[in-house]
Coordinates of C-alpha atoms and ligand atoms in Angstrom, one line a residue:
M74 CA -40.7 -32.0 21.7
S75 CA -38.1 -33.8 23.8
Q76 CA -34.5 -33.3 22.9
A77 CA -32.3 -36.2 22.0
P78 CA -29.5 -36.7 24.6
A79 CA -26.3 -34.9 23.5
S80 CA -23.8 -37.3 21.9
P81 CA -20.3 -37.3 23.5
V82 CA -17.5 -35.5 21.7
I83 CA -15.6 -38.0 19.4
L84 CA -11.9 -37.4 20.1
P85 CA -8.9 -38.1 17.9
G86 CA -8.0 -41.8 17.8
A87 CA -11.5 -42.6 16.6
T88 CA -12.4 -43.6 13.0
L89 CA -14.4 -41.2 10.9
G90 CA -16.2 -42.3 7.8
V91 CA -17.1 -40.5 4.6
L92 CA -19.5 -41.5 1.8
G93 CA -17.8 -40.8 -1.5
G94 CA -14.3 -41.1 -2.6
G95 CA -13.8 -37.9 -4.8
Q96 CA -11.5 -35.0 -4.1
L97 CA -13.7 -33.6 -1.4
G98 CA -13.4 -36.9 0.4
R99 CA -9.7 -37.0 -0.1
M100 CA -9.2 -33.5 1.5
F101 CA -11.6 -34.5 4.3
V102 CA -9.4 -37.6 4.9
H103 CA -6.2 -35.5 4.9
A104 CA -7.7 -33.0 7.5
A105 CA -9.1 -35.8 9.7
Q106 CA -5.8 -37.7 9.6
A107 CA -3.8 -34.6 10.4
M108 CA -5.9 -34.3 13.6
G109 CA -5.2 -37.9 14.6
Y110 CA -8.3 -39.6 13.4
F111 CA -8.4 -42.8 11.4
T112 CA -10.6 -42.7 8.3
A113 CA -12.9 -45.0 6.3
V114 CA -14.1 -44.2 2.8
L115 CA -17.0 -45.9 1.0
D116 CA -16.7 -45.7 -2.7
K117 CA -16.9 -48.5 -5.3
D118 CA -14.1 -47.1 -7.4
E119 CA -10.8 -48.9 -6.7
T120 CA -8.8 -45.8 -7.6
S121 CA -10.9 -43.1 -6.0
P122 CA -8.9 -40.1 -4.8
A123 CA -10.1 -40.5 -1.2
G124 CA -9.9 -44.3 -1.2
R125 CA -6.3 -44.2 -2.1
V126 CA -5.3 -42.2 1.0
S127 CA -7.7 -43.5 3.6
H128 CA -6.8 -46.1 6.3
H129 CA -9.9 -48.1 5.2
H130 CA -11.6 -48.2 1.9
I131 CA -14.9 -50.0 1.6
R132 CA -15.4 -50.7 -2.1
T133 CA -19.2 -50.8 -2.5
G134 CA -21.9 -48.6 -3.9
Y135 CA -23.8 -46.1 -1.7
E136 CA -26.9 -48.4 -1.6
D137 CA -25.2 -51.6 -0.6
P138 CA -26.5 -52.6 2.8
L139 CA -23.5 -54.7 3.6
G140 CA -21.1 -51.8 2.7
L141 CA -23.1 -49.4 4.8
S142 CA -23.1 -51.7 7.8
A143 CA -19.4 -52.3 7.4
L144 CA -18.9 -48.5 7.5
A145 CA -21.2 -48.2 10.6
Q146 CA -19.1 -50.9 12.3
A147 CA -15.8 -49.3 11.5
C148 CA -16.7 -45.7 12.4
A149 CA -17.7 -43.4 15.3
A150 CA -19.4 -40.9 13.0
V151 CA -20.0 -40.5 9.2
T152 CA -20.2 -37.6 6.8
T153 CA -20.7 -37.3 3.1
E154 CA -18.7 -35.6 0.3
F155 CA -21.2 -36.2 -2.4
E156 CA -24.8 -34.7 -2.3
N157 CA -26.3 -37.4 -4.4
V158 CA -25.8 -40.2 -1.9
P159 CA -29.3 -41.6 -1.4
A160 CA -30.9 -40.0 1.7
A161 CA -32.1 -43.5 2.7
S162 CA -28.5 -44.6 3.0
L163 CA -27.8 -41.7 5.4
D164 CA -30.9 -42.6 7.3
Q165 CA -29.8 -46.2 7.6
L166 CA -26.5 -45.2 9.0
A167 CA -28.1 -42.7 11.4
R168 CA -29.8 -45.6 13.2
H169 CA -26.3 -46.7 14.3
L170 CA -24.1 -43.7 14.6
P171 CA -24.0 -39.9 14.3
V172 CA -24.4 -38.8 10.6
S173 CA -23.9 -35.2 9.5
P174 CA -25.4 -33.7 7.6
A175 CA -28.7 -35.5 8.1
G176 CA -30.5 -37.3 5.3
S177 CA -33.4 -34.9 5.4
A178 CA -31.1 -31.9 4.7
V179 CA -29.2 -33.7 2.0
A180 CA -32.6 -34.7 0.4
I181 CA -33.5 -31.0 0.0
A182 CA -30.1 -30.1 -1.5
Q183 CA -30.5 -33.0 -4.0
D184 CA -33.6 -31.5 -5.5
R185 CA -33.6 -28.0 -7.0
A186 CA -37.4 -27.7 -6.6
A187 CA -37.3 -28.6 -2.9
E188 CA -34.2 -26.4 -2.5
K189 CA -36.0 -23.4 -3.9
A190 CA -39.1 -24.0 -1.8
H191 CA -36.8 -24.1 1.3
F192 CA -35.2 -20.7 0.3
V193 CA -38.6 -19.2 0.0
R194 CA -39.6 -20.5 3.4
C195 CA -36.4 -18.9 4.8
G196 CA -37.3 -15.6 3.2
V197 CA -34.3 -15.6 1.0
P198 CA -34.8 -14.3 -2.6
V199 CA -34.6 -16.8 -5.4
A200 CA -34.6 -16.4 -9.2
P201 CA -38.1 -16.4 -10.8
H202 CA -38.7 -20.1 -11.8
A203 CA -41.3 -22.8 -12.5
V204 CA -41.2 -26.5 -11.7
I205 CA -41.7 -28.6 -14.8
E206 CA -42.8 -32.2 -14.3
T207 CA -45.6 -32.5 -16.8
P208 CA -46.3 -31.4 -20.4
E209 CA -49.1 -29.2 -19.0
Q210 CA -46.6 -27.4 -16.8
L211 CA -44.3 -27.0 -19.7
A212 CA -47.1 -25.5 -21.9
A213 CA -48.1 -23.1 -19.1
V214 CA -44.6 -21.4 -18.9
G215 CA -45.0 -17.7 -19.1
A216 CA -43.0 -15.4 -21.3
E217 CA -41.6 -13.6 -18.2
L218 CA -39.3 -16.7 -17.5
L219 CA -37.6 -16.4 -20.9
P220 CA -34.9 -16.4 -21.9
G221 CA -34.2 -19.0 -19.2
I222 CA -32.2 -22.1 -18.2
L223 CA -34.0 -25.4 -18.0
K224 CA -32.2 -27.4 -15.3
T225 CA -32.8 -31.0 -14.2
A226 CA -34.2 -31.0 -10.7
R227 CA -31.8 -33.7 -9.6
M228 CA -28.2 -34.9 -10.3
G229 CA -26.8 -31.7 -12.0
Y230 CA -23.3 -30.6 -11.4
D231 CA -20.7 -28.4 -13.1
G232 CA -23.4 -27.0 -15.5
K233 CA -24.4 -30.6 -16.6
G234 CA -28.1 -31.2 -17.0
Q235 CA -28.8 -27.7 -18.2
V236 CA -30.1 -26.3 -21.4
R237 CA -30.5 -22.6 -22.3
V238 CA -33.8 -21.7 -23.8
K239 CA -34.3 -18.4 -25.6
M240 CA -37.9 -18.8 -26.9
A241 CA -41.0 -20.7 -25.9
E242 CA -40.7 -22.8 -29.1
E243 CA -37.4 -24.2 -27.9
L244 CA -38.8 -25.5 -24.5
A245 CA -40.2 -28.8 -25.7
S246 CA -37.0 -29.9 -27.4
A247 CA -34.9 -28.7 -24.4
W248 CA -37.1 -30.8 -22.1
E249 CA -36.7 -33.7 -24.6
Q250 CA -33.0 -33.3 -24.5
L251 CA -33.0 -33.7 -20.7
G252 CA -35.1 -36.9 -21.0
R253 CA -38.3 -35.3 -19.8
V254 CA -37.3 -35.7 -16.2
A255 CA -38.4 -33.3 -13.5
C256 CA -36.9 -29.9 -14.1
V257 CA -36.8 -26.3 -13.0
L258 CA -37.0 -23.5 -15.5
E259 CA -35.1 -20.5 -14.2
K260 CA -35.2 -17.0 -15.7
M261 CA -31.8 -16.0 -17.0
L262 CA -30.6 -13.2 -14.8
P263 CA -28.2 -10.4 -15.6
L264 CA -25.3 -11.2 -13.3
A265 CA -22.8 -8.7 -12.1
H266 CA -20.9 -11.5 -10.3
E267 CA -21.3 -14.6 -8.2
C268 CA -20.4 -15.3 -4.7
S269 CA -20.8 -18.0 -2.1
V270 CA -20.7 -18.4 1.7
I271 CA -19.6 -21.5 3.6
V272 CA -21.0 -22.0 7.1
A273 CA -20.4 -24.7 9.6
R274 CA -23.2 -25.5 12.1
G275 CA -22.6 -27.6 15.2
R276 CA -24.9 -30.0 17.0
D277 CA -25.6 -27.3 19.5
G278 CA -26.7 -24.8 16.8
Q279 CA -23.6 -22.7 16.9
I280 CA -22.7 -21.3 13.5
V281 CA -19.3 -20.1 12.2
N282 CA -18.5 -19.0 8.7
L283 CA -15.7 -18.5 6.2
P284 CA -15.5 -15.1 4.6
V285 CA -17.7 -14.4 1.5
Q286 CA -16.1 -15.8 -1.7
R287 CA -16.2 -14.2 -5.1
N288 CA -16.5 -16.8 -7.8
L289 CA -15.9 -16.7 -11.5
H290 CA -17.5 -19.5 -13.6
R291 CA -16.5 -20.5 -17.1
D292 CA -18.7 -22.8 -19.1
G293 CA -20.8 -23.5 -16.0
I294 CA -17.7 -24.7 -14.0
L295 CA -16.0 -22.8 -11.2
A296 CA -12.7 -21.3 -12.5
V297 CA -11.5 -18.8 -10.0
T298 CA -12.4 -17.9 -6.4
E299 CA -11.1 -14.6 -4.9
V300 CA -11.2 -13.9 -1.2
F301 CA -10.0 -10.7 0.5
E302 CA -11.6 -7.7 2.2
G303 CA -13.7 -5.8 -0.3
N304 CA -14.0 -8.6 -2.9
V305 CA -17.8 -8.2 -2.7
P306 CA -19.5 -4.9 -1.7
E307 CA -20.1 -4.9 2.1
V308 CA -23.9 -4.7 1.8
Q309 CA -24.1 -7.8 -0.3
A310 CA -21.5 -9.6 1.7
Q311 CA -23.6 -9.1 4.9
Q312 CA -26.8 -10.1 3.1
A313 CA -25.2 -13.3 1.8
L314 CA -23.9 -14.2 5.2
A315 CA -27.3 -13.6 6.9
A316 CA -29.0 -15.6 4.2
A317 CA -26.6 -18.5 4.4
K318 CA -27.1 -18.7 8.2
S319 CA -30.8 -18.6 7.9
V320 CA -30.8 -21.4 5.3
A321 CA -28.6 -23.5 7.6
K322 CA -30.7 -22.9 10.6
G323 CA -34.0 -23.6 8.7
L324 CA -32.6 -27.0 7.8
Q325 CA -31.5 -27.7 11.5
Y326 CA -28.3 -28.4 9.7
V327 CA -25.2 -30.0 11.2
G328 CA -22.1 -29.9 9.2
V329 CA -20.5 -27.7 6.5
L330 CA -22.9 -26.0 4.1
C331 CA -22.1 -23.9 1.0
V332 CA -24.7 -21.4 -0.3
E333 CA -24.1 -20.0 -3.8
F334 CA -25.5 -16.6 -4.8
F335 CA -25.9 -14.4 -7.8
V336 CA -25.3 -10.7 -7.5
L337 CA -27.4 -9.0 -10.1
Q338 CA -26.4 -5.9 -12.1
N339 CA -28.9 -3.9 -10.1
G340 CA -27.2 -5.0 -6.8
E341 CA -29.9 -7.5 -5.8
L342 CA -28.7 -10.7 -4.2
V343 CA -30.4 -14.0 -5.3
V344 CA -29.6 -17.4 -3.9
N345 CA -28.7 -20.0 -6.5
E346 CA -28.2 -23.4 -4.8
I347 CA -26.7 -25.1 -1.8
A348 CA -24.2 -27.9 -1.4
P349 CA -24.5 -30.0 1.8
R350 CA -20.7 -30.4 2.1
P351 CA -17.4 -28.5 1.7
H352 CA -17.4 -26.8 -1.7
N353 CA -14.9 -26.0 -4.5
S354 CA -15.2 -22.3 -3.7
G355 CA -13.9 -23.0 -0.1
H356 CA -10.7 -24.7 -1.1
Y357 CA -8.7 -21.5 -0.6
S358 CA -9.3 -21.9 3.2
Q359 CA -6.7 -24.7 3.2
N360 CA -4.0 -22.1 2.9
G361 CA -5.7 -18.7 3.4
C362 CA -7.5 -19.4 6.7
D363 CA -6.4 -20.6 10.1
V364 CA -9.2 -23.3 9.9
S365 CA -10.0 -25.0 6.6
Q366 CA -13.5 -26.0 5.5
F367 CA -12.4 -29.7 5.9
E368 CA -11.3 -29.2 9.5
L369 CA -14.7 -27.6 10.1
Q370 CA -16.3 -30.7 8.7
V371 CA -14.3 -32.8 11.1
R372 CA -15.2 -30.6 14.0
C373 CA -18.9 -30.6 13.2
M374 CA -19.2 -34.4 12.9
T375 CA -17.2 -35.1 16.0
G376 CA -18.9 -32.4 18.2
L377 CA -15.6 -30.6 18.7
P378 CA -15.9 -26.9 19.4
L379 CA -16.4 -24.6 16.3
V380 CA -14.1 -21.5 16.3
Q381 CA -14.6 -18.6 14.0
P382 CA -12.1 -19.1 11.1
R383 CA -9.9 -16.1 10.3
L384 CA -8.7 -15.2 6.8
H385 CA -5.0 -14.5 7.4
S386 CA -4.0 -13.9 3.8
P387 CA -5.7 -12.6 0.7
S388 CA -6.3 -15.7 -1.4
I389 CA -7.0 -16.7 -4.9
M390 CA -7.9 -20.2 -6.0
L391 CA -7.5 -21.4 -9.6
N392 CA -9.2 -24.6 -10.6
L393 CA -6.9 -27.0 -12.5
L394 CA -9.1 -28.8 -15.1
G395 CA -8.0 -31.7 -17.2
D396 CA -7.6 -29.4 -20.2
L397 CA -4.3 -28.2 -18.8
W398 CA -2.9 -31.7 -19.4
F399 CA -3.3 -31.3 -23.2
Q400 CA -1.4 -29.1 -25.6
D401 CA -2.5 -28.1 -29.2
G402 CA -5.5 -30.4 -29.3
D403 CA -4.7 -33.9 -28.2
T404 CA -1.0 -34.0 -27.3
A405 CA -0.6 -35.0 -23.6
R406 CA 1.6 -33.0 -21.4
T407 CA 2.4 -32.4 -17.7
P408 CA 1.7 -28.9 -16.6
A409 CA 4.9 -27.0 -15.6
W410 CA 4.4 -27.4 -11.8
D411 CA 8.1 -26.5 -11.2
Q412 CA 7.6 -23.1 -12.8
V413 CA 4.4 -22.4 -10.9
L414 CA 5.9 -23.5 -7.6
A415 CA 8.8 -21.1 -8.1
L416 CA 6.3 -18.3 -7.5
P417 CA 5.8 -17.1 -3.9
G418 CA 2.7 -18.2 -2.1
C419 CA 1.6 -20.9 -4.5
H420 CA 0.1 -24.1 -2.9
L421 CA -0.5 -27.0 -5.3
H422 CA -3.3 -29.5 -4.5
L423 CA -3.7 -32.4 -6.9
Y424 CA -6.3 -35.0 -6.4
G425 CA -4.5 -38.1 -7.7
K426 CA -7.0 -38.8 -10.5
V427 CA -5.8 -41.5 -12.8
D428 CA -6.9 -39.9 -16.1
A429 CA -6.9 -36.3 -17.1
K430 CA -10.0 -35.4 -19.1
R431 CA -11.2 -32.1 -20.4
A432 CA -13.4 -30.2 -17.9
R433 CA -12.5 -32.7 -15.2
K434 CA -11.4 -31.2 -11.9
M435 CA -7.8 -32.5 -11.4
G436 CA -6.7 -30.2 -8.7
H437 CA -6.5 -26.5 -7.6
L438 CA -3.8 -24.0 -6.9
N439 CA -4.2 -21.7 -3.9
V440 CA -2.3 -18.4 -4.1
T441 CA -1.8 -16.5 -0.9
A442 CA 0.0 -13.1 -0.5
A443 CA 0.3 -10.1 1.8
T444 CA -2.1 -8.0 -0.3
P445 CA -4.9 -8.7 -2.8
E446 CA -2.8 -7.0 -5.5
Q447 CA 0.1 -9.3 -4.9
A448 CA -2.2 -12.4 -4.8
R449 CA -3.7 -11.3 -8.1
A450 CA -0.3 -10.6 -9.8
T451 CA 1.0 -14.1 -8.8
A452 CA -2.2 -15.8 -9.7
L453 CA -2.1 -14.2 -13.2
Q454 CA 1.5 -15.3 -13.6
A455 CA 0.6 -18.9 -12.6
A456 CA -2.4 -18.8 -14.9
A457 CA -0.2 -17.7 -17.8
I458 CA 2.3 -20.5 -17.1
L459 CA -0.5 -23.1 -17.0
G460 CA -2.5 -21.9 -19.9
I461 CA -5.5 -20.7 -17.9
A462 CA -7.2 -17.6 -19.5
P463 CA -6.6 -14.4 -17.5
F464 CA -9.5 -13.2 -15.3
Ligands
ATP691 P1 -22.3 -26.7 -9.6 O1 -22.9 -27.8 -8.9 O2 -20.9 -27.0 -10.2 O3 -22.2 -25.4 -8.8 P2 -24.6 -26.7 -11.3 O4 -24.4 -27.6 -12.4 O5 -25.4 -27.1 -10.1 O6 -23.1 -26.2 -10.8 P3 -25.7 -24.0 -11.4 O7 -25.0 -23.5 -10.2 O8 -27.2 -24.0 -11.4 O9 -25.2 -25.4 -11.9 O10 -25.2 -23.1 -12.7 C1 -23.9 -23.1 -13.1 C2 -23.6 -21.7 -13.5 O11 -24.4 -21.2 -14.6 C3 -23.8 -20.6 -12.4 O12 -22.8 -20.6 -11.5 C4 -24.0 -19.4 -13.3 O13 -22.7 -18.9 -13.7 C5 -24.8 -19.9 -14.5 N1 -26.2 -19.7 -14.2 C6 -27.0 -20.7 -13.6 N2 -28.3 -20.3 -13.5 C7 -28.3 -19.0 -14.0 C8 -29.4 -18.0 -14.1 N3 -30.6 -18.2 -13.7 N4 -29.0 -16.8 -14.6 C9 -27.8 -16.5 -15.0 N5 -26.7 -17.4 -15.0 C10 -27.0 -18.6 -14.4
MG692 MG1 -23.6 -24.1 -8.9

């Protein structure tokens, strides 16, 4: 197979585009602008977090051919912050300019069934599961997969599109509840904890990684990420890193990729899912590492060199959900940022979302310190001030 000619490096001064205007797009825009790039965001929402801080904001949907061609015109390269951008839109853009990650890799991450098949191809262990697309497949589910979680194959996030199923008799109504769309039934596993790894892979195949992140989820939503030496036992950390690299390589991936894992109570490591973009569990890198996941995204898409990031401070990230904007039921309040920012090593990141809603990600707080114990003590103090349950 002949190799495509290497694209030239895209230097600061050029315009970089991102599909999607959410918080990940906003933090990408901030990183790109800090490095001297101009930015363009494509998102139909007038008040999108990224659109509001970008030099250019193209207000159309992801499938609008005119919007896509305006983006291609304005930019030297394009990335995405949202994995449910139609792969066909990425492919359309790729005919005109470098797009990373590629539509083919994003298409796999969009579909839990395809994603699991890819993990198996890479020799990375997955949870026992069955693909459910027909009533026959539903009827054929074996008792060994129960209790389990029925998950829609596409469009799930933050635990949405999932129903827990204890007994075989509940399967039909669970599938009904999910609209009888294509699903994956996964066996419910006994988790000791969860972790994730973020890798960045360049056009030349070079891979660098952020340190393994230990994650705590509440109600299916990431609540806390802790990163310091020894956060995850060394054996599992090494396995997770090797698995993440092999998943990225198997996709011929270019860009930032997050791979989420379960660590089981017996010590086994099982891959959960991938995100073809920077990830909530990597936000600590903005303050805890010398290169953030968003700078890695800029470097990947422009062909700039990838350097191995270094964690310079033990770090804890607390997600700030919209619930913190309410007191005793429905009374609106502003969280006591002044009190939190009086604590050493607290870095506040708010996404500029117009309305606070329960379970909506409004921002995050990165806590850095000289030692893991100090980071933890400060993070617990901040959590107490904000009304986040201790962890
Ligand atoms: P996100 O996109 O926000 O990461 P999601 O909606 O794609 O989330 P998953 O990652 O599949 O959802 O699941 C959310 C959480 O639910 C997991 O992080 C884990 O805590 C729990 N969970 C999911 N699948 C299983 C399983 N098979 N066994 C035990 N717990 C699980
Ligand atoms: Mg997940």
